Coordinates of C-alpha atoms and ligand atoms in Angstrom, one line a residue:
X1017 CA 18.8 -3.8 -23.6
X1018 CA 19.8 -3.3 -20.1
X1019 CA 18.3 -0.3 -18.2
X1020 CA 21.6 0.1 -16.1
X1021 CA 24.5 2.6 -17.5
X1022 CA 28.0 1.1 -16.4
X1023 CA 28.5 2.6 -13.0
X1024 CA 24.9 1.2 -12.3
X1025 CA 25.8 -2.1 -13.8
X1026 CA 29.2 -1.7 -11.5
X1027 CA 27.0 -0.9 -8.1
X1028 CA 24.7 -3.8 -8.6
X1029 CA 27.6 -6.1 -9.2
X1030 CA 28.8 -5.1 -5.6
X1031 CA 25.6 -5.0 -4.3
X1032 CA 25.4 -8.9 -5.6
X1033 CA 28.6 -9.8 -3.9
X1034 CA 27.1 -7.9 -0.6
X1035 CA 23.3 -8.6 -0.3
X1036 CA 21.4 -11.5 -1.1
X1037 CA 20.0 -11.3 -5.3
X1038 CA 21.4 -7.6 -4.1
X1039 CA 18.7 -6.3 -2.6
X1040 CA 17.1 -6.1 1.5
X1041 CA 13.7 -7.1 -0.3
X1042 CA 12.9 -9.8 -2.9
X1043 CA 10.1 -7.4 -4.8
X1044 CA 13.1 -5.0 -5.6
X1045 CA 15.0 -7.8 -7.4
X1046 CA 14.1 -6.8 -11.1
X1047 CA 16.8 -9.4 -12.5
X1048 CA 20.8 -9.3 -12.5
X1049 CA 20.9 -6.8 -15.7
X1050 CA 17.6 -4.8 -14.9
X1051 CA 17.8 -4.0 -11.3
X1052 CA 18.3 -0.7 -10.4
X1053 CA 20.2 0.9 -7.7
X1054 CA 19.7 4.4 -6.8
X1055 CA 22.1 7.2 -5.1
X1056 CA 20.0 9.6 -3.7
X1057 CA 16.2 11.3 -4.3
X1058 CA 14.9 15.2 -3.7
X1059 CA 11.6 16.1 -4.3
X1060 CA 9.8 14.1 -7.2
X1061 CA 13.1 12.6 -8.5
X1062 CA 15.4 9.8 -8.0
X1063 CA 18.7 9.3 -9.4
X1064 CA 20.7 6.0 -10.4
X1065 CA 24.4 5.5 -10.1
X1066 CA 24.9 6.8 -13.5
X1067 CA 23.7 10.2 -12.8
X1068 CA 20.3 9.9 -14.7
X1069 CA 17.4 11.2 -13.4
X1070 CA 14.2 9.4 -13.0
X1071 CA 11.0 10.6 -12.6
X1072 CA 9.5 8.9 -9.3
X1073 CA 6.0 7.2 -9.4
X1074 CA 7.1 4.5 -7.7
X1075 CA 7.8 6.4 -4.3
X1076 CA 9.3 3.3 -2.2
X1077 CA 5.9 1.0 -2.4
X1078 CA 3.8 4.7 -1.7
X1079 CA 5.3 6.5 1.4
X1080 CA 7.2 9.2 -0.1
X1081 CA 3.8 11.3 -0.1
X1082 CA 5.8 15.2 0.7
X1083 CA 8.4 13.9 -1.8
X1084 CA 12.2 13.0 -0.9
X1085 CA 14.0 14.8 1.1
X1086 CA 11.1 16.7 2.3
X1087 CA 12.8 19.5 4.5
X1088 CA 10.0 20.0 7.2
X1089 CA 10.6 16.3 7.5
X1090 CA 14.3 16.5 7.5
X1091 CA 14.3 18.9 10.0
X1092 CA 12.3 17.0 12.8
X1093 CA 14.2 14.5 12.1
X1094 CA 17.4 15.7 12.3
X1095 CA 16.3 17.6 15.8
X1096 CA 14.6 13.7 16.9
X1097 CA 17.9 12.0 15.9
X1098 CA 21.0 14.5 18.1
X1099 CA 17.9 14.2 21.7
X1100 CA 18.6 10.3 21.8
X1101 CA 16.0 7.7 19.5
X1102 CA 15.0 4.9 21.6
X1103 CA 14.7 4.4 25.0
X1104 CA 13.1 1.6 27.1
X1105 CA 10.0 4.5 28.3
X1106 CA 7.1 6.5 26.5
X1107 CA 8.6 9.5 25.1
X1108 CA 7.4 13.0 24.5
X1109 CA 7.7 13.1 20.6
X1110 CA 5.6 9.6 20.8
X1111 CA 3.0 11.0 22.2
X1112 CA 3.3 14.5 20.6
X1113 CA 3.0 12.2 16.7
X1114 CA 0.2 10.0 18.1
X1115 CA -1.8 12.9 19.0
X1116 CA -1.4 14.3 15.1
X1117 CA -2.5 11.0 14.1
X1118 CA -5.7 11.4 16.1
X1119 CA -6.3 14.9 14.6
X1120 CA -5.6 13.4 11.0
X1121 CA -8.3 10.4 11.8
X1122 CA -10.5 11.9 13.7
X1123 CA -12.4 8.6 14.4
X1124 CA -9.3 7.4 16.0
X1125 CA -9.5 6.9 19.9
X1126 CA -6.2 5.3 20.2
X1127 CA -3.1 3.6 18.5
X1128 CA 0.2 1.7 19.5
X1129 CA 2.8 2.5 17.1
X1130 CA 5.3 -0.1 15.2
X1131 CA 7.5 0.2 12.6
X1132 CA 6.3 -1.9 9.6
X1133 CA 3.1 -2.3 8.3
X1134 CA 3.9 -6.0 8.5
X1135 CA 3.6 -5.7 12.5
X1136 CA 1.2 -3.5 12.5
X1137 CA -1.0 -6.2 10.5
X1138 CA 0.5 -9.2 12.7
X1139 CA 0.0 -7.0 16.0
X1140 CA -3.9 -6.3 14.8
X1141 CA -4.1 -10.3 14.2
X1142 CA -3.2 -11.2 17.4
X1143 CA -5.4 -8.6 19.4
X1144 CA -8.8 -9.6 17.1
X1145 CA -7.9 -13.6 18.0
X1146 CA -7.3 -12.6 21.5
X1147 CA -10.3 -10.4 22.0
X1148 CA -13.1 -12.5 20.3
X1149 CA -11.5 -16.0 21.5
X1150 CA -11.5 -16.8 17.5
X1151 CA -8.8 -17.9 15.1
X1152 CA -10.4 -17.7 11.6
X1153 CA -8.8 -14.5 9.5
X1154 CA -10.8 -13.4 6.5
X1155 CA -9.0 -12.1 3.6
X1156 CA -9.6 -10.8 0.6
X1157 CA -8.0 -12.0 -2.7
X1158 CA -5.3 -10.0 -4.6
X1159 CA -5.0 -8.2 -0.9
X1160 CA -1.9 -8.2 0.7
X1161 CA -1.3 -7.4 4.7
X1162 CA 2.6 -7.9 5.0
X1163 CA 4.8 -10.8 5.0
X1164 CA 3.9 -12.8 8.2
X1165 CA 2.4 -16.3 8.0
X1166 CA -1.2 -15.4 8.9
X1167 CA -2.3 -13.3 5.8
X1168 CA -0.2 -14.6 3.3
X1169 CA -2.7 -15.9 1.1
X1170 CA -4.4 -15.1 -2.1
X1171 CA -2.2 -12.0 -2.6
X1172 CA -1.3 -10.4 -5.9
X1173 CA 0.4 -12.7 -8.4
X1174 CA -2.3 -15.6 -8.0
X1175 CA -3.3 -17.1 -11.1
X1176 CA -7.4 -17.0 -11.7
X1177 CA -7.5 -20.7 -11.9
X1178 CA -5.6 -21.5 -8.5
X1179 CA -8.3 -19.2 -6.4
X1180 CA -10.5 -21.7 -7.4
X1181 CA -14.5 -21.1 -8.0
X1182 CA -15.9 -17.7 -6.3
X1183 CA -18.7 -19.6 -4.8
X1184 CA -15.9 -21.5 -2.5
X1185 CA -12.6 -19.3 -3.0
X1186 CA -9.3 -21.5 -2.0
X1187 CA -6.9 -19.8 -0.4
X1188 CA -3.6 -19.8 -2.2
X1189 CA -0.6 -20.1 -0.2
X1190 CA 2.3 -17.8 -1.2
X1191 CA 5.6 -18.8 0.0
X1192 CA 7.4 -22.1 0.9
X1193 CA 8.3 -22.1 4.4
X1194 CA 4.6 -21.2 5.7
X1195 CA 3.2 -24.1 7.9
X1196 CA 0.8 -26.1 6.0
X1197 CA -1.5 -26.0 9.1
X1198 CA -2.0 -22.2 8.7
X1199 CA -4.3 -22.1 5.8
X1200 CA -6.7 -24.1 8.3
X1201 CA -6.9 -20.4 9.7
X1202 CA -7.5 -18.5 6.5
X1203 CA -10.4 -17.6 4.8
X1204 CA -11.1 -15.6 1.5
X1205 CA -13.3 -13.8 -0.5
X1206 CA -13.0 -12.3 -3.7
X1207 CA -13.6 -8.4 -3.5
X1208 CA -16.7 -6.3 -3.8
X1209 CA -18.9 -9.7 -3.6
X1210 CA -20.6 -9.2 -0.6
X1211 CA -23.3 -11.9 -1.0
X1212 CA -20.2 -14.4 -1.0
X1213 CA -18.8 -12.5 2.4
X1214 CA -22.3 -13.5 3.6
X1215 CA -22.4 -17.0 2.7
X1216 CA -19.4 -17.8 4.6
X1217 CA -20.6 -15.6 7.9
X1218 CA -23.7 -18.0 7.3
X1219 CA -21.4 -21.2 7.7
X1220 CA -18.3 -19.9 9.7
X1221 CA -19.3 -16.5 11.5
X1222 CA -18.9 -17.9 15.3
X1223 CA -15.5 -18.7 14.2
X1224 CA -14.3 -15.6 12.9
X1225 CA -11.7 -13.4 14.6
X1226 CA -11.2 -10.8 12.2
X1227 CA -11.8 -9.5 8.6
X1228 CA -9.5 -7.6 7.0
X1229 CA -9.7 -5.7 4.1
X1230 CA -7.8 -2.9 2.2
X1231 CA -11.0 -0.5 1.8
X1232 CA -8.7 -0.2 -1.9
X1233 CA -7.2 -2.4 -2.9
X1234 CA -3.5 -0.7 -3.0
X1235 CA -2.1 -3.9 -4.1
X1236 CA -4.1 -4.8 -6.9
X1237 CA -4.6 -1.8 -9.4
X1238 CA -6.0 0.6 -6.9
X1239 CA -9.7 -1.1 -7.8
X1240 CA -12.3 1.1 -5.6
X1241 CA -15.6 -0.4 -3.3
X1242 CA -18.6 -0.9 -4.7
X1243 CA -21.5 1.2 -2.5
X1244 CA -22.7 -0.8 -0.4
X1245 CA -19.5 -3.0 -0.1
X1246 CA -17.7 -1.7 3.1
X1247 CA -21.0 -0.7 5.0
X1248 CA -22.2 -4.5 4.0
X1249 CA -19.2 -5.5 5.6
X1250 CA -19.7 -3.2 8.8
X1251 CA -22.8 -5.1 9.4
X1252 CA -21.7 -8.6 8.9
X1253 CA -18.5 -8.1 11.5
X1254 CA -20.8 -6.2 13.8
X1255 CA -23.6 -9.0 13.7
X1256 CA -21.6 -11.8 14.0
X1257 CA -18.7 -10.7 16.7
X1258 CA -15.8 -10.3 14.2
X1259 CA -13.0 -7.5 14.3
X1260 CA -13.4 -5.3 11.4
X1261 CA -9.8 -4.5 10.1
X1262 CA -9.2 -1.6 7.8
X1263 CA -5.4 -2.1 6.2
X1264 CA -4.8 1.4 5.7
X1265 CA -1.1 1.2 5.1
X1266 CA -1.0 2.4 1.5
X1267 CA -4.8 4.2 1.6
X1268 CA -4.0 5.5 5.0
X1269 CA -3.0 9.2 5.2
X1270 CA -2.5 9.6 1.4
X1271 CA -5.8 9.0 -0.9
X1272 CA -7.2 11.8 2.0
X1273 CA -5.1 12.6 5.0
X1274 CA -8.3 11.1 7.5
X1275 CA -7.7 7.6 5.0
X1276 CA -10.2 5.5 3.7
X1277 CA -12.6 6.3 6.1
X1278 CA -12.8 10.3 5.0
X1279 CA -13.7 9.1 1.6
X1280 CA -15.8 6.2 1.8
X1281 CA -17.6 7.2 5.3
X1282 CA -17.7 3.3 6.8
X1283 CA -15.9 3.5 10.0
X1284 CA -13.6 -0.1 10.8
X1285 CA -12.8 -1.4 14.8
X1286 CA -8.9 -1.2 13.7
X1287 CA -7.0 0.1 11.3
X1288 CA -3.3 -0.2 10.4
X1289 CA -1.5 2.7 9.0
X1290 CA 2.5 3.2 7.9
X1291 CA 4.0 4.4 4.5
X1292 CA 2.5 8.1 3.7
X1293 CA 1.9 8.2 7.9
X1294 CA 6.1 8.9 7.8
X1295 CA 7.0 10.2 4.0
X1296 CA 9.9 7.2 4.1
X1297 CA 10.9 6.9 7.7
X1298 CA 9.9 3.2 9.0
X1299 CA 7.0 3.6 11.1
X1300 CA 3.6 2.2 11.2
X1301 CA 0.4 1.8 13.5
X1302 CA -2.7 -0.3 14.6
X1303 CA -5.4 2.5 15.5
X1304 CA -9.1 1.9 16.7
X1305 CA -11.8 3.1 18.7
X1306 CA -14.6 1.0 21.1
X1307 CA -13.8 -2.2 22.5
X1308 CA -11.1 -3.8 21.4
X1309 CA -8.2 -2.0 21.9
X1310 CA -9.2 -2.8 25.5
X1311 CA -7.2 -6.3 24.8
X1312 CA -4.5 -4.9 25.4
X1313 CA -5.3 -2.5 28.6
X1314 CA -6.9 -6.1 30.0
X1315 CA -3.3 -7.3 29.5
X1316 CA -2.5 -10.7 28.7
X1317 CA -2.4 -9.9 24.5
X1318 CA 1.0 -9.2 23.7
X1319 CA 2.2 -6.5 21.4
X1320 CA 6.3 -5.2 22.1
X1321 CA 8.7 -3.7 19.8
X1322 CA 12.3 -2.3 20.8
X1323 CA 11.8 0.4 18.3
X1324 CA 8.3 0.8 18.2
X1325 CA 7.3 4.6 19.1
X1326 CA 11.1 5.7 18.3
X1327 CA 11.7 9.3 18.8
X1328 CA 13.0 9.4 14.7
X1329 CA 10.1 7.9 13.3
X1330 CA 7.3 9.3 15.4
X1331 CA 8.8 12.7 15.0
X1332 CA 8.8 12.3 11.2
X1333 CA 5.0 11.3 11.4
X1334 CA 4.2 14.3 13.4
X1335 CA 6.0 16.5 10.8
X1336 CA 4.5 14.7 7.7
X1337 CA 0.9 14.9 9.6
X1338 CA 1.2 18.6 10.2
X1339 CA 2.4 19.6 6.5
X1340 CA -0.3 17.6 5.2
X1341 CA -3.3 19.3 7.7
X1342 CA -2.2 22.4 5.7
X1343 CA -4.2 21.3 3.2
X1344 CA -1.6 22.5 0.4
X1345 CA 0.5 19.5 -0.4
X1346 CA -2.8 17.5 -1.1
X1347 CA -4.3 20.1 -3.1
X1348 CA -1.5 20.2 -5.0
X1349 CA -1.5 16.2 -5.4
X1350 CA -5.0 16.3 -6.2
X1351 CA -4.2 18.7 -9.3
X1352 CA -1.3 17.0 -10.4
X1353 CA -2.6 13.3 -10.2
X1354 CA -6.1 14.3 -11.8
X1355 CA -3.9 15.9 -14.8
X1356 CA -2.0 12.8 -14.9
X1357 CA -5.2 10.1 -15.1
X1358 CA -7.1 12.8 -17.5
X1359 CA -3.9 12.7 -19.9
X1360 CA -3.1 9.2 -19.6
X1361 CA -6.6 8.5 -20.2
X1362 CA -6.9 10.7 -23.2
X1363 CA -4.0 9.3 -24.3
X1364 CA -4.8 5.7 -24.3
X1365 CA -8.7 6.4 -25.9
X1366 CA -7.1 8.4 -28.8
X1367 CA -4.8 5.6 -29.7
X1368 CA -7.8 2.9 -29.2
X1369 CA -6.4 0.8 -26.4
X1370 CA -9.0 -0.5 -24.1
X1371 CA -8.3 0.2 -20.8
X1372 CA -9.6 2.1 -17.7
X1373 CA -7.6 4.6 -15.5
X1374 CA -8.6 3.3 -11.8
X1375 CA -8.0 4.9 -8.2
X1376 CA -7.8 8.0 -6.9
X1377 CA -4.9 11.7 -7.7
X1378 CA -2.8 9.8 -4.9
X1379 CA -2.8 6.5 -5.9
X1380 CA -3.8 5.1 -9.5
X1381 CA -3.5 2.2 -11.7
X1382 CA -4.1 1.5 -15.5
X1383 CA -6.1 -1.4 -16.8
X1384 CA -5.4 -2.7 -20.1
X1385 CA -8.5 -4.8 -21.3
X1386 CA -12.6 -4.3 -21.7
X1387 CA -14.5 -3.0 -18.9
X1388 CA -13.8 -2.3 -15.3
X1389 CA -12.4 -5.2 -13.0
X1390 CA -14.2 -5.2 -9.6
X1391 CA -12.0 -7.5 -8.4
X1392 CA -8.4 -9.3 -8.3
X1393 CA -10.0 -11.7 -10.5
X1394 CA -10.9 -9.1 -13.1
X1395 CA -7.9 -7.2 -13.2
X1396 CA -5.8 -10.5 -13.9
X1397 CA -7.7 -10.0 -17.4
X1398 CA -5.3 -6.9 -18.1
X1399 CA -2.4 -7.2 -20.7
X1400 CA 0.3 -7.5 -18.7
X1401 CA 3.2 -7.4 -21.6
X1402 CA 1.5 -4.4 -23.3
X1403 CA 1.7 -2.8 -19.8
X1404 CA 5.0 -3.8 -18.7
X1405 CA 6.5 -3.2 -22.5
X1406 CA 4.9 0.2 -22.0
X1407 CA 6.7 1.0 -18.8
X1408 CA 10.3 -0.5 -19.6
X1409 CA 10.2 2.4 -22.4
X1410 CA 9.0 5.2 -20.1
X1411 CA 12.3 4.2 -17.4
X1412 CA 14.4 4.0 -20.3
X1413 CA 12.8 7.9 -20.4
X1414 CA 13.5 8.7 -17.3
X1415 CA 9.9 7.9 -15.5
X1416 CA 9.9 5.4 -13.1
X1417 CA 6.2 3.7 -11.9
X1418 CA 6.4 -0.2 -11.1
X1419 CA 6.3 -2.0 -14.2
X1420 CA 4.1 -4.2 -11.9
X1421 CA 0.3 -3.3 -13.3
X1422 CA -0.9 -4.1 -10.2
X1423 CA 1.0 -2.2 -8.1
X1424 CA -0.6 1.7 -8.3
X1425 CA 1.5 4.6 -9.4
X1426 CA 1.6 7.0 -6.3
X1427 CA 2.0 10.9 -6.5
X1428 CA 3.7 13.4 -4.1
X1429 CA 3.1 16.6 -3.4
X1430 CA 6.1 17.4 -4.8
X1431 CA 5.6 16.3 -8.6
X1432 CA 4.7 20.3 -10.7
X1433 CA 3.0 20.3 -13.6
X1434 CA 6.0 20.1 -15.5
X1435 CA 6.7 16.4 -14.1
X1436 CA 3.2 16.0 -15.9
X1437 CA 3.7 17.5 -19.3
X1438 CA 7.3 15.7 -19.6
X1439 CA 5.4 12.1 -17.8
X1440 CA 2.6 12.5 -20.9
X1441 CA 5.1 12.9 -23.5
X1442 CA 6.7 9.9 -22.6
X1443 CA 3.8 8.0 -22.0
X1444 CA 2.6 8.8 -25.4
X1445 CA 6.1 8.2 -27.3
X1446 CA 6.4 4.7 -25.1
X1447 CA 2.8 4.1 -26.2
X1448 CA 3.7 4.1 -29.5
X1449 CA 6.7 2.3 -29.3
X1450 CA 5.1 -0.6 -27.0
X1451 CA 2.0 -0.5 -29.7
X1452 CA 5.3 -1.5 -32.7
Ligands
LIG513 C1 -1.9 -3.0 2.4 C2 -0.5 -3.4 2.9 N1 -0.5 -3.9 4.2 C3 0.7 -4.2 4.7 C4 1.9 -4.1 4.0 C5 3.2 -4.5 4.7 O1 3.9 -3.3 5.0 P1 5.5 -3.4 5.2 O2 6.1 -3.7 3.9 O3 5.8 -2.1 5.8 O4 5.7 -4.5 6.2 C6 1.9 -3.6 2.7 C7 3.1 -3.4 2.0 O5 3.1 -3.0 0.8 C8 0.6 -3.2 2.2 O6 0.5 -2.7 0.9

């Protein structure tokens, strides 16, 4: 059965005729029948063409972290958008949001703002090749760092058998039209094995530019580090000349508002932030402290975006940044999303599936199957139909997370406990119904 109504059904078929598979981003392609298009979202709800309301988990990918519509964020906004949005200069509400970001991140010295998390990834690639000398990029598997050549490798999807063994990972390319010469370039490691992140510093360490990791992985069922992991890692990059790269963009401002760094205390040379940093708006940044953001004041390492630092983006980023420094939105998230795991959880043991609820309030992720994963490669052990069976019912309900298991279900600060009671009885009923 379809999950569009008819006027649904009717949008997508002009979106078809207007956009390419109708969408403006092949992950939002669900499947001529089964892709949604929405109308409009406020608070924690979206709505489709048809009028029905959806529940939101899903939260565009994980920005949405005020909910939508936010009106402190609608009103910078709106003030940002009628003074003039770009110009070819440093503006006041540029600096004004990257100051917020340094009082959010306190270990934050400096930033340059973008407007995807993709250039904030390619921008932070380029600056740790430029400032060690280096080409070599280490990676993580079931990581993802945006859609440019460089990192594009081992990401989510990957089957178990194509990374090859653990003691030699290979990394799996994953798009046509990425030069074959890149993967030279590329390294990778599977998470939380720091003895195999030491092997290849043994062999390769005076080659290494950068190592980037997401500190959790936000693309691969919200799996946390191991102690040990990330301050392991700190050392390596520090001993052997390598830029350590936090990916912050989905951790970053939401599982705290100071990022991965607040909760796991190991301190990176760059981060990249975006998503929660601007509740929706399309902005992003590569942050640091300590050397190497002095590539770019040496000059010669390019970074440039028309866009980049706009007065609409930056001004939603201050506004998010403030609300959250209240403390209230996440406190309220923090409720919410623990009564949501605790339920779930309960949920699942009483009706004897296997599984573990993994992450954090902001940011979690369901594994169906025995034990905790550690890894990518462990959480490709899930049941994926079980899982994706489960979640086609709850839309049908009217709760939208990603039927992607590996993609986390993200909370706002705008989802009440009465989101929670109604998202538990459908998660129990659609349960049932996925169990036959
Ligand atoms: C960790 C991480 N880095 C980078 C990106 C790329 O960000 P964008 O889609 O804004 O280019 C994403 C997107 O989901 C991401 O999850």
């Amino acid at each position: 059965m379809s999950i569009q109504g008819p006027k649904t059904s009717a949008m997508f078929d002009r979106a078809l005729a207007a956009l390419v598979n109708g969408v403006s981003s092949g992950w939002r392609y669900w499947g001529d029948d089964d892709t949604i298009v929405l109308t409009g979202g406020e608070g924690a709800y979206v709505y489709d063409a048809d009028g029905k309301r959806y529940i939101d988990y899903h939260l565009g990918f994980g920005p949405v972290i005020l909910g939508h519509g936010d009106e402190h964020v609608v009103a910078a906004v709106t003030r940002a958008v009628a003074n003039g949005t770009t110009f070819a200069f440093t503006q006041e509400q540029e600096v004004s949001a990257a100051e917020a970001v340094k009082r959010a991140v306190p270990w934050v010295e400096r930033l340059r703002f973008t407007n995807t998390g993709t250039e904030a990834t390619m921008h932070a690639t380029r600056l740790a090749r430029g400032f060690t000398g280096r080409d070599i990029v280490v990676k993580f598997e079931g990581t993802y760092h945006g859609a440019h050549d460089y990192v594009m490798f081992s990401t989510p999807g990957d089957t178990t058998d194509a990374l090859g063994s653990p003691f030699s990972p290979v990394p799996v390319v994953m798009s046509s039209g990425m030069p074959r010469p890149i993967g030279g370039l590329v390294r990778t490691l599977p998470f939380n094995d720091l003895e195999a992140a030491e092997r290849l510093f043994a062999r390769d360490g005076a080659n290494i530019a950068a190592l980037f990791v997401e500190p959790m992985l936000g693309n691969a069922m919200a799996i946390e580090p191991q102690p040990g992991f990330l301050e392991g890692l700190r050392e390596l990059c520090t001993r052997h000349g390598a830029v350590l790269v936090f990916d912050e963009v989905k951790t970053g401002v939401r599982i705290a508002v100071g990022g991965a760094v607040e909760i796991y205390g190991v301190t990176p040379d760059l981060a990249t932030f975006a998503k929660a940093m601007g509740n929706g708006l399309p902005v992003a940044a590569i942050a640091g402290r300590g050397p190497v953001l002095g590539g770019w004041d040496r000059g010669g390492i390019i970074q440039a975006g028309t866009y980049s630092g706009n007065a609409v983006s930056t001004a939603a980023t201050q506004a998010t940044i403030e609300r959250l420094l209240t403390g209230e939105p996440m406190a309220q998230l923090d409720r919410v999303g623990n009564a949501l795991m605790d339920g779930t959880a309960k949920i699942l043991a009483d009706k004897g599936v296997e599984s573990a609820v993994l992450g954090r309030p902001a940011m979690f992720s369901f594994y169906f199957g025995e034990g905790d994963p550690t890894d990518y490669r462990g959480a490709t052990g899930h049941d994926e139909d079980l899982y994706e069976n489960l979640v086609m019912a709850m839309i049908e309900r009217g709760v939208m997370p990603s039927p992607d298991a590996l993609e986390p279900w993200f909370l706002s600060a705008a989802h009440s406990d009465e989101d929670v009671a109604t998202t538990l009885q459908v998660f129990e009923e659609s349960l049932a119904e996925a169990l036959g």
